[in-house]
Short mmCIF file of N, CA, C and O in Angstrom, two decimals:
data_model
loop_
_atom_site.label_atom_id
_atom_site.label_comp_id
_atom_site.label_asym_id
_atom_site.label_seq_id
_atom_site.Cartn_x
_atom_site.Cartn_y
_atom_site.Cartn_z
N UNK H 1 -58.41 24.63 -92.90
CA UNK H 1 -57.85 23.40 -92.46
C UNK H 1 -57.96 22.32 -93.50
O UNK H 1 -58.94 22.11 -94.14
N UNK H 2 -56.90 21.46 -93.62
CA UNK H 2 -56.86 20.41 -94.65
C UNK H 2 -57.41 18.99 -94.07
O UNK H 2 -57.15 18.74 -93.01
N UNK H 3 -58.25 18.49 -94.82
CA UNK H 3 -58.81 17.27 -94.54
C UNK H 3 -58.15 16.13 -95.12
O UNK H 3 -57.93 16.14 -96.44
N UNK H 4 -57.72 15.14 -94.44
CA UNK H 4 -57.00 13.93 -95.10
C UNK H 4 -57.84 13.36 -96.03
O UNK H 4 -59.09 13.22 -96.00
N UNK H 5 -57.22 12.92 -97.21
CA UNK H 5 -58.02 12.30 -98.32
C UNK H 5 -58.88 11.21 -97.84
O UNK H 5 -59.99 10.96 -98.28
N UNK H 6 -58.41 10.23 -96.92
CA UNK H 6 -59.25 9.25 -96.41
C UNK H 6 -60.46 9.61 -95.70
O UNK H 6 -61.45 8.84 -95.63
N UNK H 7 -60.56 10.87 -95.23
CA UNK H 7 -61.70 11.28 -94.39
C UNK H 7 -62.69 12.07 -95.30
O UNK H 7 -63.72 12.40 -94.76
N UNK H 8 -62.37 12.25 -96.51
CA UNK H 8 -63.27 12.88 -97.42
C UNK H 8 -64.63 11.95 -97.52
O UNK H 8 -64.44 10.67 -97.61
N UNK H 9 -65.83 12.50 -97.46
CA UNK H 9 -66.95 11.70 -97.58
C UNK H 9 -67.22 10.78 -98.91
O UNK H 9 -67.81 9.82 -98.87
N UNK H 10 -66.64 11.21 -99.89
CA UNK H 10 -66.79 10.50 -101.26
C UNK H 10 -65.86 9.42 -101.51
O UNK H 10 -65.93 8.72 -102.50
N UNK H 11 -64.82 9.17 -100.47
CA UNK H 11 -63.89 8.10 -100.58
C UNK H 11 -64.54 6.81 -100.18
O UNK H 11 -64.90 6.66 -99.00
N UNK H 12 -64.54 5.82 -100.99
CA UNK H 12 -65.02 4.38 -100.56
C UNK H 12 -64.10 3.83 -99.59
O UNK H 12 -62.86 4.01 -99.74
N UNK H 13 -64.54 2.89 -98.70
CA UNK H 13 -63.83 2.18 -97.84
C UNK H 13 -62.92 1.10 -98.64
O UNK H 13 -63.38 0.64 -99.70
N UNK H 14 -61.79 0.92 -98.19
CA UNK H 14 -60.89 0.06 -98.87
C UNK H 14 -61.13 -1.36 -98.34
O UNK H 14 -61.31 -1.65 -97.12
N UNK H 15 -61.18 -2.32 -99.27
CA UNK H 15 -61.04 -3.87 -98.91
C UNK H 15 -59.73 -4.36 -99.24
O UNK H 15 -59.20 -4.23 -100.33
N UNK H 16 -59.19 -5.23 -98.22
CA UNK H 16 -57.83 -5.85 -98.58
C UNK H 16 -58.05 -7.30 -99.08
O UNK H 16 -58.96 -7.97 -98.69
N UNK H 17 -57.37 -7.55 -100.17
CA UNK H 17 -57.29 -8.99 -100.67
C UNK H 17 -55.78 -9.44 -100.61
O UNK H 17 -54.91 -8.86 -100.92
N UNK H 18 -55.67 -10.60 -100.03
CA UNK H 18 -54.21 -11.18 -99.86
C UNK H 18 -54.04 -12.14 -100.83
O UNK H 18 -54.94 -13.10 -101.05
N UNK H 19 -52.70 -12.16 -101.43
CA UNK H 19 -52.51 -12.98 -102.56
C UNK H 19 -51.16 -13.65 -102.34
O UNK H 19 -50.21 -13.08 -101.81
N UNK H 20 -51.17 -14.92 -102.81
CA UNK H 20 -49.96 -15.54 -103.02
C UNK H 20 -49.66 -16.06 -104.41
O UNK H 20 -50.62 -16.55 -104.84
N UNK H 21 -48.79 -15.46 -105.12
CA UNK H 21 -48.40 -15.78 -106.40
C UNK H 21 -47.82 -17.04 -106.66
O UNK H 21 -47.11 -17.58 -105.70
N UNK H 22 -47.80 -17.55 -107.91
CA UNK H 22 -47.28 -18.81 -108.23
C UNK H 22 -45.82 -19.00 -108.00
O UNK H 22 -45.38 -20.03 -107.65
N UNK H 23 -45.08 -17.88 -107.92
CA UNK H 23 -43.73 -17.87 -107.74
C UNK H 23 -43.21 -17.74 -106.26
O UNK H 23 -42.14 -17.68 -105.85
N UNK H 24 -44.29 -17.76 -105.32
CA UNK H 24 -44.26 -17.81 -103.96
C UNK H 24 -44.12 -16.42 -103.26
O UNK H 24 -44.17 -16.47 -101.92
N UNK H 25 -44.16 -15.39 -104.01
CA UNK H 25 -44.29 -13.94 -103.50
C UNK H 25 -45.66 -13.80 -103.08
O UNK H 25 -46.53 -14.26 -103.41
N UNK H 26 -45.74 -12.83 -102.09
CA UNK H 26 -47.00 -12.42 -101.44
C UNK H 26 -47.32 -11.04 -101.94
O UNK H 26 -46.50 -10.18 -102.24
N UNK H 27 -48.66 -10.78 -101.93
CA UNK H 27 -49.07 -9.49 -102.33
C UNK H 27 -50.44 -9.16 -101.53
O UNK H 27 -51.14 -10.04 -101.02
N UNK H 28 -50.56 -7.82 -101.30
CA UNK H 28 -51.67 -7.17 -100.72
C UNK H 28 -52.23 -6.16 -101.57
O UNK H 28 -51.53 -5.20 -102.02
N UNK H 29 -53.44 -6.44 -102.08
CA UNK H 29 -54.24 -5.55 -102.98
C UNK H 29 -55.29 -4.85 -102.21
O UNK H 29 -56.13 -5.52 -101.65
N UNK H 30 -55.35 -3.55 -102.37
CA UNK H 30 -56.49 -2.83 -101.66
C UNK H 30 -57.31 -2.25 -102.81
O UNK H 30 -56.93 -1.67 -103.77
N UNK H 31 -58.62 -2.49 -102.66
CA UNK H 31 -59.70 -2.02 -103.63
C UNK H 31 -60.82 -1.28 -102.99
O UNK H 31 -60.85 -1.52 -101.71
N UNK H 32 -61.49 -0.55 -103.65
CA UNK H 32 -62.66 0.03 -103.17
C UNK H 32 -64.02 -0.93 -103.52
O UNK H 32 -65.00 -0.50 -103.24
N UNK H 33 -63.78 -2.14 -103.96
CA UNK H 33 -64.90 -2.95 -104.37
C UNK H 33 -64.59 -4.21 -103.42
O UNK H 33 -63.69 -4.71 -103.04
N UNK H 34 -65.83 -4.78 -103.14
CA UNK H 34 -65.84 -6.06 -102.45
C UNK H 34 -65.43 -7.18 -103.19
O UNK H 34 -65.10 -8.32 -102.56
N UNK H 35 -65.43 -7.12 -104.41
CA UNK H 35 -65.17 -8.19 -105.36
C UNK H 35 -63.58 -8.33 -105.45
O UNK H 35 -63.00 -7.43 -105.49
N UNK H 36 -63.33 -9.57 -105.67
CA UNK H 36 -61.84 -9.85 -105.74
C UNK H 36 -61.41 -9.24 -106.93
O UNK H 36 -61.94 -9.41 -108.06
N UNK H 37 -60.32 -8.69 -106.94
CA UNK H 37 -59.58 -8.10 -108.19
C UNK H 37 -59.04 -9.21 -109.06
O UNK H 37 -58.82 -10.34 -108.68
N UNK H 38 -58.92 -8.88 -110.37
CA UNK H 38 -58.34 -9.81 -111.29
C UNK H 38 -56.84 -9.91 -111.02
O UNK H 38 -56.16 -8.65 -110.96
N UNK H 39 -56.07 -10.91 -110.97
CA UNK H 39 -54.70 -10.91 -110.78
C UNK H 39 -53.95 -10.73 -112.06
O UNK H 39 -54.32 -11.33 -113.05
N UNK H 40 -52.83 -10.10 -111.92
CA UNK H 40 -51.96 -9.60 -113.08
C UNK H 40 -51.05 -10.90 -113.44
O UNK H 40 -50.51 -10.82 -114.54
N UNK H 41 -51.01 -11.82 -112.61
CA UNK H 41 -50.25 -13.03 -112.85
C UNK H 41 -50.83 -14.16 -112.14
O UNK H 41 -51.52 -14.02 -111.19
N UNK H 42 -50.31 -15.39 -112.42
CA UNK H 42 -50.96 -16.58 -111.72
C UNK H 42 -50.71 -16.42 -110.28
O UNK H 42 -49.63 -16.13 -109.70
N UNK H 43 -51.77 -16.74 -109.46
CA UNK H 43 -51.61 -16.82 -107.95
C UNK H 43 -52.95 -17.22 -107.50
O UNK H 43 -53.92 -17.63 -108.24
N UNK H 44 -53.18 -17.21 -106.16
CA UNK H 44 -54.29 -17.58 -105.38
C UNK H 44 -54.47 -16.52 -104.29
O UNK H 44 -53.56 -15.96 -103.70
N UNK H 45 -55.86 -16.40 -103.97
CA UNK H 45 -56.11 -15.46 -102.76
C UNK H 45 -56.12 -16.41 -101.52
O UNK H 45 -56.20 -17.47 -101.50
N UNK H 46 -55.67 -15.64 -100.52
CA UNK H 46 -55.38 -16.14 -99.13
C UNK H 46 -56.30 -15.52 -98.09
O UNK H 46 -56.71 -14.44 -98.32
N UNK H 47 -56.49 -16.14 -96.98
CA UNK H 47 -57.28 -15.46 -95.82
C UNK H 47 -56.18 -14.47 -95.37
O UNK H 47 -54.91 -14.77 -95.46
N UNK H 48 -56.53 -13.66 -94.50
CA UNK H 48 -55.68 -12.65 -93.79
C UNK H 48 -54.67 -13.60 -92.88
O UNK H 48 -53.53 -13.24 -92.80
N UNK H 49 -55.21 -14.49 -92.28
CA UNK H 49 -54.34 -15.40 -91.27
C UNK H 49 -53.28 -16.16 -92.10
O UNK H 49 -52.09 -16.33 -91.75
N UNK H 50 -53.77 -16.76 -93.26
CA UNK H 50 -52.75 -17.54 -94.21
C UNK H 50 -51.63 -16.41 -94.72
O UNK H 50 -50.55 -16.84 -94.47
N UNK H 51 -52.05 -15.33 -95.08
CA UNK H 51 -51.12 -14.26 -95.38
C UNK H 51 -50.06 -13.89 -94.28
O UNK H 51 -48.90 -13.93 -94.66
N UNK H 52 -50.64 -13.63 -93.17
CA UNK H 52 -49.81 -13.39 -92.00
C UNK H 52 -48.83 -14.51 -91.64
O UNK H 52 -47.66 -14.27 -91.34
N UNK H 53 -49.22 -15.71 -91.79
CA UNK H 53 -48.41 -16.78 -91.44
C UNK H 53 -47.34 -17.06 -92.46
O UNK H 53 -46.10 -17.10 -92.17
N UNK H 54 -47.63 -16.66 -93.75
CA UNK H 54 -46.67 -16.89 -94.80
C UNK H 54 -45.66 -15.74 -94.73
O UNK H 54 -44.46 -15.90 -94.92
N UNK H 55 -46.15 -14.57 -94.43
CA UNK H 55 -45.38 -13.27 -94.26
C UNK H 55 -44.43 -13.56 -93.19
O UNK H 55 -43.17 -13.14 -93.21
N UNK H 56 -44.89 -14.06 -92.00
CA UNK H 56 -43.95 -14.32 -90.87
C UNK H 56 -42.80 -15.32 -91.23
O UNK H 56 -41.63 -15.05 -90.97
N UNK H 57 -43.24 -16.44 -91.91
CA UNK H 57 -42.21 -17.40 -92.36
C UNK H 57 -41.25 -16.61 -93.37
O UNK H 57 -40.01 -16.94 -93.19
N UNK H 58 -41.66 -15.79 -94.15
CA UNK H 58 -40.66 -15.07 -95.02
C UNK H 58 -39.79 -14.28 -94.21
O UNK H 58 -38.54 -14.25 -94.30
N UNK H 59 -40.34 -13.45 -93.26
CA UNK H 59 -39.43 -12.72 -92.46
C UNK H 59 -38.43 -13.47 -91.76
O UNK H 59 -37.32 -13.01 -91.58
N UNK H 60 -38.80 -14.58 -91.10
CA UNK H 60 -37.96 -15.44 -90.38
C UNK H 60 -36.75 -15.98 -91.42
O UNK H 60 -35.54 -16.12 -91.07
N UNK H 61 -37.24 -16.32 -92.69
CA UNK H 61 -36.34 -16.76 -93.63
C UNK H 61 -35.37 -15.81 -93.91
O UNK H 61 -34.14 -16.08 -94.14
N UNK H 62 -35.71 -14.47 -94.13
CA UNK H 62 -34.94 -13.39 -94.41
C UNK H 62 -33.86 -13.30 -93.27
O UNK H 62 -32.68 -13.12 -93.49
N UNK H 63 -34.37 -13.27 -92.03
CA UNK H 63 -33.59 -13.07 -90.87
C UNK H 63 -32.48 -14.14 -90.75
O UNK H 63 -31.27 -13.80 -90.63
N UNK H 64 -32.81 -15.41 -91.10
CA UNK H 64 -31.94 -16.51 -91.10
C UNK H 64 -30.88 -16.33 -92.17
O UNK H 64 -29.69 -16.58 -91.90
N UNK H 65 -31.31 -15.91 -93.34
CA UNK H 65 -30.26 -15.72 -94.43
C UNK H 65 -29.36 -14.53 -94.16
O UNK H 65 -28.18 -14.72 -94.38
N UNK H 66 -29.82 -13.45 -93.48
CA UNK H 66 -28.96 -12.24 -93.12
C UNK H 66 -27.95 -12.84 -91.91
O UNK H 66 -26.72 -12.40 -92.17
N UNK H 67 -28.37 -13.69 -91.10
CA UNK H 67 -27.44 -14.36 -90.08
C UNK H 67 -26.36 -15.10 -90.74
O UNK H 67 -25.30 -15.01 -90.36
N UNK H 68 -26.77 -15.83 -91.62
CA UNK H 68 -25.69 -16.74 -92.46
C UNK H 68 -24.72 -15.81 -93.22
O UNK H 68 -23.55 -15.85 -93.18
N UNK H 69 -25.27 -14.80 -93.92
CA UNK H 69 -24.50 -13.77 -94.71
C UNK H 69 -23.48 -13.00 -93.65
O UNK H 69 -22.28 -12.77 -94.12
N UNK H 70 -24.12 -12.56 -92.68
CA UNK H 70 -23.09 -11.90 -91.65
C UNK H 70 -22.11 -12.86 -91.06
O UNK H 70 -20.92 -12.45 -90.87
N UNK H 71 -22.40 -14.04 -90.88
CA UNK H 71 -21.37 -14.90 -90.28
C UNK H 71 -20.29 -15.23 -91.36
O UNK H 71 -19.23 -15.30 -90.97
N UNK H 72 -20.77 -15.43 -92.57
CA UNK H 72 -19.84 -15.72 -93.68
C UNK H 72 -18.85 -14.51 -93.93
O UNK H 72 -17.65 -14.56 -94.15
N UNK H 73 -19.39 -13.32 -93.68
CA UNK H 73 -18.65 -12.06 -93.87
C UNK H 73 -17.71 -11.98 -92.82
O UNK H 73 -16.59 -11.58 -93.00
N UNK H 74 -18.12 -12.33 -91.49
CA UNK H 74 -17.19 -12.15 -90.42
C UNK H 74 -16.05 -13.09 -90.64
O UNK H 74 -14.93 -12.79 -90.30
N UNK H 75 -16.37 -14.39 -91.01
CA UNK H 75 -15.37 -15.37 -91.21
C UNK H 75 -14.34 -15.01 -92.33
O UNK H 75 -13.12 -15.11 -92.10
N UNK H 76 -14.82 -14.33 -93.37
CA UNK H 76 -14.07 -13.89 -94.49
C UNK H 76 -13.07 -12.69 -94.04
O UNK H 76 -11.93 -12.84 -94.25
N UNK H 77 -13.61 -11.79 -93.40
CA UNK H 77 -12.88 -10.59 -92.88
C UNK H 77 -11.81 -11.01 -91.84
O UNK H 77 -10.73 -10.62 -91.83
N UNK H 78 -12.12 -11.95 -91.05
CA UNK H 78 -11.06 -12.44 -90.03
C UNK H 78 -10.14 -13.31 -90.80
O UNK H 78 -8.84 -13.10 -90.49
N UNK H 79 -10.53 -14.13 -91.70
CA UNK H 79 -9.49 -14.79 -92.51
C UNK H 79 -8.51 -13.92 -93.37
O UNK H 79 -7.30 -14.21 -93.43
N UNK H 80 -9.12 -12.86 -93.92
CA UNK H 80 -8.26 -11.89 -94.59
C UNK H 80 -7.23 -11.14 -93.61
O UNK H 80 -6.13 -10.95 -93.77
N UNK H 81 -7.83 -10.73 -92.45
CA UNK H 81 -6.89 -10.09 -91.32
C UNK H 81 -5.89 -10.95 -91.05
O UNK H 81 -4.65 -10.67 -91.10
N UNK H 82 -6.20 -12.29 -90.74
CA UNK H 82 -5.25 -13.28 -90.27
C UNK H 82 -4.11 -13.43 -91.26
O UNK H 82 -2.98 -13.49 -91.05
N UNK H 83 -4.61 -13.52 -92.62
CA UNK H 83 -3.62 -13.71 -93.62
C UNK H 83 -2.73 -12.48 -93.73
O UNK H 83 -1.42 -12.58 -93.95
N UNK H 84 -3.21 -11.29 -93.62
CA UNK H 84 -2.34 -10.02 -93.55
C UNK H 84 -1.39 -9.95 -92.43
O UNK H 84 -0.24 -9.69 -92.59
N UNK H 85 -1.80 -10.36 -91.27
CA UNK H 85 -0.93 -10.47 -90.09
C UNK H 85 0.16 -11.51 -90.36
O UNK H 85 1.30 -11.14 -90.01
N UNK H 86 -0.24 -12.57 -90.92
CA UNK H 86 0.74 -13.68 -91.16
C UNK H 86 1.78 -13.32 -92.29
O UNK H 86 2.90 -13.67 -92.11
N UNK H 87 1.51 -12.27 -93.00
CA UNK H 87 2.35 -11.78 -94.05
C UNK H 87 3.31 -10.66 -93.52
O UNK H 87 3.98 -10.06 -94.19
N UNK H 88 3.01 -10.30 -92.22
CA UNK H 88 3.93 -9.35 -91.63
C UNK H 88 3.26 -7.88 -91.52
O UNK H 88 3.88 -6.90 -91.28
N UNK H 89 1.98 -7.70 -92.05
CA UNK H 89 1.30 -6.47 -92.00
C UNK H 89 1.00 -6.11 -90.60
O UNK H 89 0.52 -6.72 -89.81
N UNK H 90 1.29 -4.78 -90.20
CA UNK H 90 0.84 -4.16 -88.85
C UNK H 90 -0.58 -4.25 -88.68
O UNK H 90 -1.37 -4.19 -89.79
N UNK H 91 -1.05 -4.58 -87.62
CA UNK H 91 -2.49 -4.96 -87.19
C UNK H 91 -3.32 -3.78 -87.70
O UNK H 91 -4.42 -4.16 -88.23
N UNK H 92 -3.01 -2.58 -87.43
CA UNK H 92 -3.90 -1.45 -87.77
C UNK H 92 -4.14 -1.40 -89.21
O UNK H 92 -5.24 -1.25 -89.83
N UNK H 93 -3.11 -1.75 -90.07
CA UNK H 93 -3.16 -1.73 -91.54
C UNK H 93 -4.00 -2.91 -91.99
O UNK H 93 -4.78 -2.91 -92.82
N UNK H 94 -3.76 -4.05 -91.29
CA UNK H 94 -4.48 -5.32 -91.66
C UNK H 94 -5.88 -5.11 -91.40
O UNK H 94 -6.72 -5.54 -92.12
N UNK H 95 -6.36 -4.42 -90.29
CA UNK H 95 -7.70 -4.16 -90.06
C UNK H 95 -8.39 -3.31 -91.22
O UNK H 95 -9.32 -3.65 -91.55
N UNK H 96 -7.69 -2.28 -91.40
CA UNK H 96 -8.19 -1.41 -92.61
C UNK H 96 -8.31 -2.11 -93.83
O UNK H 96 -9.24 -1.91 -94.56
N UNK H 97 -7.22 -2.84 -94.26
CA UNK H 97 -7.35 -3.53 -95.49
C UNK H 97 -8.28 -4.65 -95.63
O UNK H 97 -8.97 -4.91 -96.57
N UNK H 98 -8.49 -5.36 -94.51
CA UNK H 98 -9.46 -6.46 -94.56
C UNK H 98 -10.81 -6.23 -94.21
O UNK H 98 -11.76 -6.87 -94.48
N UNK H 99 -11.02 -5.02 -93.40
CA UNK H 99 -12.22 -4.60 -93.12
C UNK H 99 -12.72 -5.35 -91.73
O UNK H 99 -13.79 -5.14 -91.37
N UNK H 100 -11.73 -6.04 -91.09
CA UNK H 100 -11.97 -6.56 -89.78
C UNK H 100 -12.21 -5.67 -88.74
O UNK H 100 -11.29 -4.96 -88.49
N UNK H 101 -13.22 -5.68 -87.94
CA UNK H 101 -13.46 -4.58 -86.96
C UNK H 101 -13.66 -5.25 -85.57
O UNK H 101 -13.69 -4.48 -84.67
N UNK H 102 -13.72 -6.52 -85.35
CA UNK H 102 -13.93 -7.10 -84.17
C UNK H 102 -12.69 -7.06 -83.34
O UNK H 102 -11.58 -6.85 -83.85
N UNK H 103 -12.77 -7.27 -81.96
CA UNK H 103 -11.53 -7.35 -81.21
C UNK H 103 -10.53 -8.47 -81.72
O UNK H 103 -11.02 -9.39 -82.25
N UNK H 104 -9.31 -8.08 -81.56
CA UNK H 104 -8.26 -9.11 -82.07
C UNK H 104 -8.46 -10.46 -81.30
O UNK H 104 -8.58 -10.51 -80.09
N UNK H 105 -8.71 -11.56 -82.12
CA UNK H 105 -8.87 -12.96 -81.33
C UNK H 105 -7.53 -13.34 -80.76
O UNK H 105 -6.48 -12.91 -81.13
N UNK H 106 -7.66 -14.23 -79.77
CA UNK H 106 -6.40 -14.82 -79.03
C UNK H 106 -5.61 -15.49 -79.91
O UNK H 106 -4.33 -15.50 -79.78
N UNK H 107 -6.10 -16.12 -81.16
CA UNK H 107 -5.27 -16.91 -81.96
C UNK H 107 -4.52 -16.19 -82.92
O UNK H 107 -3.75 -16.65 -83.75
N UNK H 108 -4.84 -14.80 -83.11
CA UNK H 108 -4.22 -14.05 -84.16
C UNK H 108 -2.78 -13.64 -83.59
O UNK H 108 -2.65 -13.13 -82.52
N UNK H 109 -1.91 -13.82 -84.51
CA UNK H 109 -0.52 -13.36 -84.11
C UNK H 109 -0.22 -12.08 -84.57
O UNK H 109 -1.12 -11.30 -85.06
N UNK H 110 1.08 -11.54 -84.78
CA UNK H 110 1.41 -10.29 -85.21
C UNK H 110 1.59 -9.23 -84.11
O UNK H 110 1.53 -9.56 -82.88
N UNK H 111 2.00 -8.04 -84.63
CA UNK H 111 2.42 -7.00 -83.56
C UNK H 111 1.06 -6.28 -83.15
O UNK H 111 0.23 -6.11 -83.86
N UNK H 112 0.96 -5.78 -81.94
CA UNK H 112 -0.06 -4.95 -81.47
C UNK H 112 -0.14 -3.70 -82.17
O UNK H 112 0.89 -3.15 -82.77
N UNK H 113 -1.25 -2.95 -82.09
CA UNK H 113 -1.34 -1.72 -83.03
C UNK H 113 -0.55 -0.78 -82.34
O UNK H 113 -0.15 -0.66 -81.23
#
């Protein structure tokens, strides 16, 4: 039977060190020593709570940015779709060319599929 590496008796317990680097990125360093490791670049050590707070803020920021990008993409594809319809392109072709996949808005003209 195979014993997981972590369960072997000679393996030291891991200690977690939470870091915020000068550029704002976060890091988690696991060592087998209680001593703080030497950082490879400028930064400072955080408590686990500080790390979690900053990580949560980062996740929220990323989610907000994704929402903005998705809204911009939806507006762009709708605008492209509308321009193709206004140019007389059949709706099915306009959808394919523009990448617009949502239901046809009430304000869009052109012929049905």
